[in-house]
Amino acid sequence: MATESYVLKVTEVIEETADARSVVFEVPSELQATFAYTPGQFLTVAVPSDRTGLAARCYSLSSSPHSGRHQITVKRTADGYASNWICDNLKAGDTLRVLPPSGIFTPKDIDADLLLFGGGSGITPVISIARTALEKGTGKVVLFYANRDENSVIFAAELAELGTEYADRFTVVHWLESVQGLPSQAQLSNFATYFDGYTSFVCGPAPFMKAVTTALKDLGIPRERRHQEKFVSLGGNPFGDVEEVLAAQQTLAEADDADEPGDAPEPAFAGPVAIEVELDGQQYTFDDWQGDKVLLEFLEEKGVDAPFSCREGNCSACACVVLEGDLSMKHNEVLDADDLGDGIRLTCQALPLSEKLRISYNG
Ligand SMILES: Cc1cc2nc3c(=O)[nH]c(=O)nc-3n(C[C@H](O)[C@H](O)[C@H](O)COP(=O)(O)OP(=O)(O)OC[C@H]3O[C@@H](n4cnc5c(N)ncnc54)[C@H](O)[C@@H]3O)c2cc1C
Ligand code: FES
């Protein structure tokens, strides 16, 4: 089943650095509610491809929700397909098919003191959080921002402006690999010790994220104050029929076959399973989940408007917390051992492991 997607017009493409472009979408008034977002969330875009029809890729919103803008920022990945296509081809006036915002890399309390770590393109969700917290919140915001060299610093001027405007609340520490080498775990740990009680958000290349998250864990920062976003490429197509998607876009490519939905998984627990679901303040109770389809599909069949994006275990948009019983997952690219220990599961990959289950989407 495809997520409902929308064709949005690109109003601006901004060259941020030689390797990064920001893309601004026009969201018509009738879609404003659908495209409402919280800082740190991402959009999924359908990039045309002459090989597969389209390549679905997630891009974090770098704008802040209160600005009224919907801006993503894309950095070229070496030998990558979609990021280079966007940087080389997309221009104002073009259209792209887009899925509404989703994701859980977003502060619960915008007034909290925030310790943000961004590496390279990982600045994208982080600057949205910083801008929102500075403009709408009351806490202090500290940003540790690592880049290869001075020319690869995205949003350098804007960060300097925010530093001047919020001199008493905002601190940016730039770290340049060309000058200081890669930041070590010990250096990151030493830095973080100054910000006891802050809530951390980490996004960047895998080795950077590992060094930061290990440093924060070793400092004893509790799980609820450690958040991370992993940037991976989607392999499948959450947009549905490829031809239909492309027909609505200006840049048409000759479509190959759409991805076929996978075979029905083996039941992990032969149902029926009784399940209680808490979502957006509502309770749902079912007693006939047979375990022959993943939880997200079961809930959709029951008419529950459950969140999702990639449907592949790659993005965490569909995450829930298991309060009773347990769920297995067919595939998981985003949750780490801490998340699993906290009972977090991806409903798009989840099969029952017990006869009775209680889950919540409210975290
Ligand atoms: C939640 C989330 C948020 C993200 N936010 C950002 C962000 O803000 N900014 C950012 O820059 N990145 C972000 N990313 C990463 C982004 O989604 C992509 O992973 C990244 O841009 C690399 O994609 P790529 O296609 O360029 O590279 P790759 O995925 O490395 O490209 C290679 C892949 O493309 C396939 N391919 C090659 N040629 C073709 C073709 N002609 N047609 C179709 N497929 C082809 C190959 O088979 C291979 O699988 C985010 C990822 C996630 C999950
Ligand atoms: S929808 Fe992306 S992980 Fe489930």
Coordinates of C-alpha atoms and ligand atoms in Angstrom, one line a residue:
M1 CA 0.0 0.0 0.0
A2 CA 1.3 3.4 -0.9
T3 CA 1.4 6.5 1.4
E4 CA -0.6 9.4 0.1
S5 CA 1.9 11.7 -1.7
Y6 CA 1.6 15.1 -3.2
V7 CA 3.2 17.0 -6.1
L8 CA 4.8 20.2 -4.8
K9 CA 6.3 23.0 -6.8
V10 CA 9.9 24.0 -6.1
T11 CA 10.1 27.8 -5.6
E12 CA 13.8 28.2 -5.0
V13 CA 17.0 26.2 -5.2
I14 CA 19.8 27.8 -3.1
E15 CA 23.5 26.9 -3.5
E16 CA 24.6 26.6 0.1
T17 CA 28.1 25.3 -0.7
A18 CA 29.7 23.7 -3.8
D19 CA 28.3 20.4 -2.6
A20 CA 24.9 21.3 -1.0
R21 CA 21.7 22.8 -2.2
S22 CA 18.6 23.9 -0.3
V23 CA 15.3 23.2 -2.0
V24 CA 12.2 25.3 -1.0
F25 CA 8.8 23.9 -1.8
E26 CA 5.5 25.7 -2.1
V27 CA 2.8 24.1 0.0
P28 CA -0.7 25.3 -1.0
S29 CA -3.0 26.5 1.7
E30 CA -5.2 23.3 1.4
L31 CA -2.1 21.2 2.2
Q32 CA -0.7 23.3 5.1
A33 CA -2.2 21.0 7.8
T34 CA -0.9 17.8 6.0
F35 CA 2.5 19.3 5.7
A36 CA 2.7 20.7 9.3
Y37 CA 5.9 19.6 10.9
T38 CA 8.0 19.7 14.1
P39 CA 11.7 20.6 14.0
G40 CA 13.9 17.7 13.1
Q41 CA 11.3 15.9 10.9
F42 CA 11.9 15.0 7.3
L43 CA 10.2 14.8 3.9
T44 CA 10.5 11.8 1.5
V45 CA 10.9 12.9 -2.1
A46 CA 10.5 10.8 -5.4
V47 CA 13.6 11.5 -7.5
P48 CA 13.1 10.5 -11.2
S49 CA 15.3 7.8 -12.5
D50 CA 15.6 6.3 -15.9
R51 CA 16.6 3.0 -14.3
T52 CA 14.0 2.4 -11.7
G53 CA 11.4 5.0 -12.5
L54 CA 12.1 6.8 -9.2
A55 CA 14.4 6.7 -6.2
A56 CA 12.7 7.5 -2.9
R57 CA 15.0 9.5 -0.5
C58 CA 14.4 11.2 2.9
Y59 CA 15.6 14.7 3.4
S60 CA 15.3 16.6 6.7
L61 CA 13.6 19.9 6.8
S62 CA 16.3 22.6 7.5
S63 CA 13.7 25.4 7.9
S64 CA 11.8 25.9 11.2
P65 CA 8.1 25.2 11.3
H66 CA 7.1 28.7 12.5
S67 CA 8.9 30.3 9.4
G68 CA 6.1 28.9 7.2
R69 CA 8.8 27.5 4.9
H70 CA 9.3 23.9 3.7
Q71 CA 13.0 23.7 2.9
I72 CA 15.2 20.7 2.7
T73 CA 19.0 20.7 2.3
V74 CA 20.7 18.1 0.2
K75 CA 24.5 17.4 0.2
R76 CA 26.1 15.4 -2.6
T77 CA 27.0 11.9 -1.6
A78 CA 30.1 10.6 -3.5
D79 CA 28.8 8.4 -6.3
G80 CA 25.2 8.8 -4.9
Y81 CA 22.3 8.9 -7.4
A82 CA 19.5 11.1 -5.9
S83 CA 21.6 13.7 -4.1
N84 CA 23.6 14.4 -7.2
W85 CA 20.5 14.5 -9.4
I86 CA 18.9 17.1 -7.1
C87 CA 22.1 19.2 -7.0
D88 CA 22.6 19.0 -10.7
N89 CA 19.0 19.2 -12.1
L90 CA 16.4 20.6 -9.8
K91 CA 15.4 24.2 -10.5
A92 CA 12.8 26.7 -9.4
G93 CA 9.5 25.9 -11.2
D94 CA 10.0 22.1 -11.3
T95 CA 7.8 19.8 -9.3
L96 CA 8.5 16.8 -7.2
R97 CA 6.3 14.2 -5.6
V98 CA 6.7 14.4 -1.8
L99 CA 5.4 12.5 1.2
P100 CA 4.2 14.5 4.2
P101 CA 6.7 15.2 7.1
S102 CA 7.5 12.4 9.5
G103 CA 10.1 11.3 12.0
I104 CA 10.7 11.2 15.8
F105 CA 14.0 13.2 15.9
T106 CA 12.3 16.1 17.5
P107 CA 12.5 17.8 20.9
K108 CA 9.5 17.1 23.2
D109 CA 10.3 20.3 25.2
I110 CA 11.3 23.2 23.1
D111 CA 12.3 25.1 26.4
A112 CA 14.9 22.5 27.4
D113 CA 18.6 23.3 27.3
L114 CA 19.8 21.6 24.1
L115 CA 23.3 20.1 23.2
L116 CA 23.3 19.6 19.4
F117 CA 25.9 17.7 17.4
G118 CA 25.9 18.1 13.6
G119 CA 28.4 16.5 11.2
G120 CA 28.4 17.7 7.6
S121 CA 24.8 17.3 6.1
G122 CA 23.7 16.2 9.6
I123 CA 23.3 19.9 10.3
T124 CA 20.0 19.9 8.4
P125 CA 17.6 18.6 11.1
V126 CA 19.8 20.2 13.8
I127 CA 19.6 23.7 12.5
S128 CA 15.8 23.4 12.3
I129 CA 15.8 22.4 16.0
A130 CA 18.2 25.2 16.9
R131 CA 16.3 27.9 15.1
T132 CA 13.0 26.8 16.6
A133 CA 14.4 26.5 20.2
L134 CA 16.0 29.9 19.9
E135 CA 13.0 31.7 18.4
K136 CA 10.2 29.9 20.3
G137 CA 11.8 28.4 23.4
T138 CA 13.6 29.7 26.4
G139 CA 16.6 27.3 27.1
K140 CA 20.2 27.5 26.1
V141 CA 21.3 25.9 22.8
V142 CA 24.9 24.7 22.2
L143 CA 25.9 23.4 18.8
F144 CA 29.1 21.3 18.1
Y145 CA 29.4 21.4 14.3
A146 CA 32.0 19.3 12.5
N147 CA 33.0 19.7 8.9
R148 CA 35.8 18.7 6.5
D149 CA 37.0 22.3 5.9
E150 CA 35.8 25.9 6.0
N151 CA 34.3 25.7 2.5
S152 CA 32.0 22.8 3.4
V153 CA 30.3 24.5 6.3
I154 CA 26.6 24.7 5.4
F155 CA 24.6 27.7 7.0
A156 CA 27.9 29.3 8.2
A157 CA 26.5 32.9 7.8
E158 CA 23.2 32.1 9.3
L159 CA 24.7 30.4 12.4
A160 CA 26.9 33.5 12.9
E161 CA 23.8 35.7 12.7
L162 CA 22.0 33.5 15.2
G163 CA 25.1 33.7 17.5
T164 CA 24.9 37.5 17.4
E165 CA 21.1 37.7 17.9
Y166 CA 21.0 35.2 20.7
A167 CA 24.4 35.8 22.2
D168 CA 23.3 34.9 25.7
R169 CA 21.6 31.6 24.7
F170 CA 23.4 30.2 21.7
T171 CA 26.9 28.9 21.3
V172 CA 28.4 27.4 18.2
V173 CA 31.6 25.5 18.2
H174 CA 33.0 24.8 14.7
W175 CA 35.3 21.8 14.3
L176 CA 37.2 21.6 11.1
E177 CA 38.8 18.3 10.2
S178 CA 41.3 20.1 8.0
V179 CA 42.6 22.0 11.0
Q180 CA 41.9 19.8 14.0
G181 CA 41.6 16.3 12.6
L182 CA 38.5 14.2 13.3
P183 CA 37.0 14.8 16.8
S184 CA 37.9 11.9 19.0
Q185 CA 35.5 10.3 21.5
A186 CA 37.7 11.7 24.4
Q187 CA 37.5 15.3 22.9
L188 CA 33.7 15.0 22.4
S189 CA 33.3 13.6 25.9
N190 CA 35.4 16.4 27.4
F191 CA 33.2 19.0 25.5
A192 CA 29.9 17.4 26.7
T193 CA 30.9 17.5 30.4
Y194 CA 30.3 21.2 30.4
F195 CA 26.6 20.8 29.5
D196 CA 25.2 18.6 32.3
G197 CA 21.4 18.4 32.2
Y198 CA 21.2 19.3 28.5
T199 CA 19.2 17.1 26.0
S200 CA 21.3 16.0 23.1
F201 CA 20.5 15.6 19.4
V202 CA 23.1 14.0 17.2
C203 CA 23.2 13.7 13.4
G204 CA 26.1 13.1 11.0
P205 CA 28.3 10.5 9.3
A206 CA 28.3 7.1 11.1
P207 CA 31.7 7.3 12.7
F208 CA 30.9 10.8 14.1
M209 CA 27.6 9.6 15.5
K210 CA 29.2 6.6 17.1
A211 CA 31.9 8.7 18.7
V212 CA 29.3 11.2 20.1
T213 CA 26.7 8.7 21.2
T214 CA 29.4 6.5 23.0
A215 CA 30.8 9.6 24.7
L216 CA 27.3 10.7 25.9
K217 CA 26.5 7.2 27.1
D218 CA 29.8 6.9 29.0
L219 CA 29.0 10.2 30.7
G220 CA 25.9 8.6 32.0
I221 CA 23.5 10.8 30.1
P222 CA 20.1 9.1 30.4
R223 CA 18.4 7.6 27.4
E224 CA 15.6 10.1 27.3
R225 CA 18.1 12.9 26.8
R226 CA 20.0 11.2 23.9
H227 CA 18.5 11.3 20.4
Q228 CA 20.1 10.4 17.1
E229 CA 19.1 10.5 13.4
K230 CA 20.7 8.1 10.9
F231 CA 20.9 9.2 7.3
V232 CA 20.4 6.1 5.1
S233 CA 19.0 5.7 1.5
L234 CA 15.6 3.9 1.1
G235 CA 15.8 0.8 -1.1
G236 CA 12.1 0.5 -1.9
N237 CA 9.3 2.7 -3.2
P238 CA 6.8 4.1 -0.7
F239 CA 5.1 6.1 -3.4
G240 CA 3.1 3.4 -5.1
D241 CA 2.6 3.3 -8.8
V242 CA 5.7 4.6 -10.5
E243 CA 4.1 5.7 -13.7
E244 CA 1.4 7.7 -11.9
V245 CA 4.0 9.4 -9.8
L246 CA 6.1 10.3 -12.7
A247 CA 3.2 11.5 -14.8
A248 CA 2.7 14.2 -12.2
Q249 CA 6.2 15.4 -12.3
Q250 CA 7.7 17.7 -14.9
T251 CA 10.9 15.8 -15.4
L252 CA 9.6 12.5 -16.9
A253 CA 11.7 9.4 -17.0
E254 CA 10.7 6.2 -18.7
A255 CA 9.4 4.0 -15.9
D256 CA 10.5 0.4 -15.4
D257 CA 8.5 -1.9 -13.3
A258 CA 7.4 -0.7 -9.9
D259 CA 8.7 -2.5 -6.9
E260 CA 6.4 -5.4 -6.1
P261 CA 5.2 -5.7 -2.5
G262 CA 7.2 -8.4 -0.6
D263 CA 5.7 -11.8 0.1
A264 CA 3.6 -12.1 3.2
P265 CA 6.0 -12.8 6.1
E266 CA 5.9 -16.0 8.1
P267 CA 3.8 -15.5 11.3
A268 CA 6.1 -15.1 14.3
F269 CA 3.2 -16.1 16.6
A270 CA 0.3 -17.8 15.0
G271 CA -2.7 -15.6 16.1
P272 CA -5.2 -14.6 17.0
V273 CA -3.4 -11.9 18.9
A274 CA -5.3 -9.3 21.1
I275 CA -3.8 -5.9 20.8
E276 CA -4.5 -2.5 22.4
V277 CA -3.1 0.6 20.6
E278 CA -2.8 4.1 22.0
L279 CA -2.5 6.8 19.2
D280 CA -3.1 10.5 19.3
G281 CA -5.1 10.3 22.5
Q282 CA -7.3 7.5 21.2
Q283 CA -7.5 3.8 22.3
Y284 CA -8.1 1.0 19.8
T285 CA -8.7 -2.6 20.8
F286 CA -8.6 -5.6 18.4
D287 CA -8.5 -9.3 19.0
D288 CA -8.0 -10.8 15.6
W289 CA -4.4 -10.0 14.4
Q290 CA -3.4 -13.3 12.9
G291 CA 0.3 -12.4 12.7
D292 CA 0.3 -13.0 9.0
K293 CA 1.0 -9.4 8.2
V294 CA 3.1 -6.7 9.8
L295 CA 1.4 -4.5 12.5
L296 CA 1.3 -1.4 10.4
E297 CA -0.7 -3.2 7.6
F298 CA -3.0 -4.8 10.2
L299 CA -3.8 -1.4 11.7
E300 CA -4.3 0.2 8.3
E301 CA -6.8 -2.5 7.4
K302 CA -8.6 -1.7 10.6
G303 CA -8.9 1.9 9.5
V304 CA -6.3 3.2 12.0
D305 CA -4.4 6.3 10.7
A306 CA -1.0 5.0 11.9
P307 CA 2.2 6.9 11.0
F308 CA 4.8 5.6 8.5
S309 CA 7.1 6.7 5.7
C310 CA 9.6 4.2 4.2
R311 CA 7.9 0.9 5.2
E312 CA 11.3 -0.7 5.1
G313 CA 12.7 -0.3 8.6
N314 CA 14.9 2.6 7.5
C315 CA 13.4 5.8 8.9
S316 CA 11.6 5.2 12.3
A317 CA 8.5 7.2 11.3
C318 CA 6.3 4.2 12.3
A319 CA 8.0 3.6 15.7
C320 CA 5.9 2.6 18.7
V321 CA 6.6 1.6 22.3
V322 CA 5.6 -1.9 23.5
L323 CA 4.0 -1.6 27.0
E324 CA 3.0 -5.3 27.3
G325 CA 4.0 -8.4 25.4
D326 CA 6.6 -8.3 22.6
L327 CA 7.1 -7.7 18.9
S328 CA 9.8 -9.1 16.6
M329 CA 11.0 -7.1 13.6
K330 CA 11.8 -8.4 10.1
H331 CA 14.2 -5.6 9.4
N332 CA 15.7 -2.7 11.4
E333 CA 18.2 -0.2 10.2
V334 CA 17.5 2.6 12.7
L335 CA 16.9 1.4 16.2
D336 CA 19.9 0.7 18.4
A337 CA 20.3 -1.6 21.4
D338 CA 19.1 1.2 23.7
D339 CA 16.0 1.8 21.7
L340 CA 15.2 -1.9 21.7
G341 CA 15.8 -2.1 25.4
D342 CA 13.3 0.8 25.8
G343 CA 10.7 -1.4 24.0
I344 CA 10.7 0.7 20.8
R345 CA 9.7 -1.3 17.7
L346 CA 9.1 -0.4 14.0
T347 CA 5.4 -1.2 13.3
C348 CA 6.1 -1.5 9.5
Q349 CA 8.4 -4.5 10.4
A350 CA 6.6 -5.8 13.5
L351 CA 5.2 -9.3 14.0
P352 CA 3.7 -10.6 17.2
L353 CA 5.7 -12.6 19.7
S354 CA 2.9 -12.9 22.3
E355 CA -0.8 -13.5 22.5
K356 CA -1.6 -10.2 24.1
L357 CA 0.0 -6.8 23.3
R358 CA -0.3 -3.2 24.4
I359 CA 1.5 -0.6 22.4
S360 CA 1.7 3.2 22.4
Y361 CA 2.7 5.7 19.7
N362 CA 3.1 8.4 22.3
G363 CA 6.6 7.5 23.3
Ligands
LIG1 C1 15.5 10.4 8.0 C2 16.6 10.8 7.0 C3 16.9 12.1 6.8 C4 17.9 12.5 5.9 N1 18.2 13.8 5.7 C5 19.1 14.2 4.8 C6 19.4 15.6 4.7 O1 18.9 16.4 5.3 N2 20.4 15.9 3.8 C7 21.1 15.0 3.0 O2 21.9 15.3 2.2 N3 20.8 13.6 3.2 C8 19.8 13.2 4.1 N4 19.5 11.9 4.2 C9 20.2 10.9 3.4 C10 19.5 10.8 2.0 O3 18.2 10.3 2.2 C11 20.3 9.9 1.0 O4 20.6 8.7 1.7 C12 21.5 10.6 0.5 O5 21.2 11.8 -0.2 C13 22.3 9.6 -0.4 O6 21.4 9.3 -1.5 P1 22.0 9.1 -2.9 O7 21.0 8.5 -3.8 O8 22.7 10.3 -3.4 O9 23.2 8.1 -2.7 P2 23.2 6.5 -2.7 O10 21.9 6.0 -2.0 O11 24.5 6.1 -2.1 O12 23.1 6.2 -4.2 C14 23.4 4.9 -4.6 C15 22.1 4.1 -4.7 O13 21.4 4.6 -5.7 C16 21.0 3.5 -6.6 N5 21.1 4.1 -8.0 C17 22.2 4.4 -8.7 N6 21.8 4.9 -9.9 C18 20.5 4.9 -9.9 C19 19.5 5.3 -10.9 N7 19.8 5.8 -12.1 N8 18.2 5.2 -10.5 C20 17.8 4.7 -9.3 N9 18.7 4.3 -8.4 C21 20.0 4.4 -8.7 C22 22.1 2.5 -6.4 O14 21.6 1.2 -6.7 C23 22.4 2.6 -5.0 O15 21.4 1.8 -4.2 C24 18.5 11.5 5.1 C25 18.2 10.2 5.3 C26 17.2 9.8 6.2 C27 16.9 8.4 6.4
FES2 S1 8.0 3.4 8.1 FE1 10.2 3.8 8.0 S2 10.9 2.4 9.6 FE2 8.8 2.0 9.4

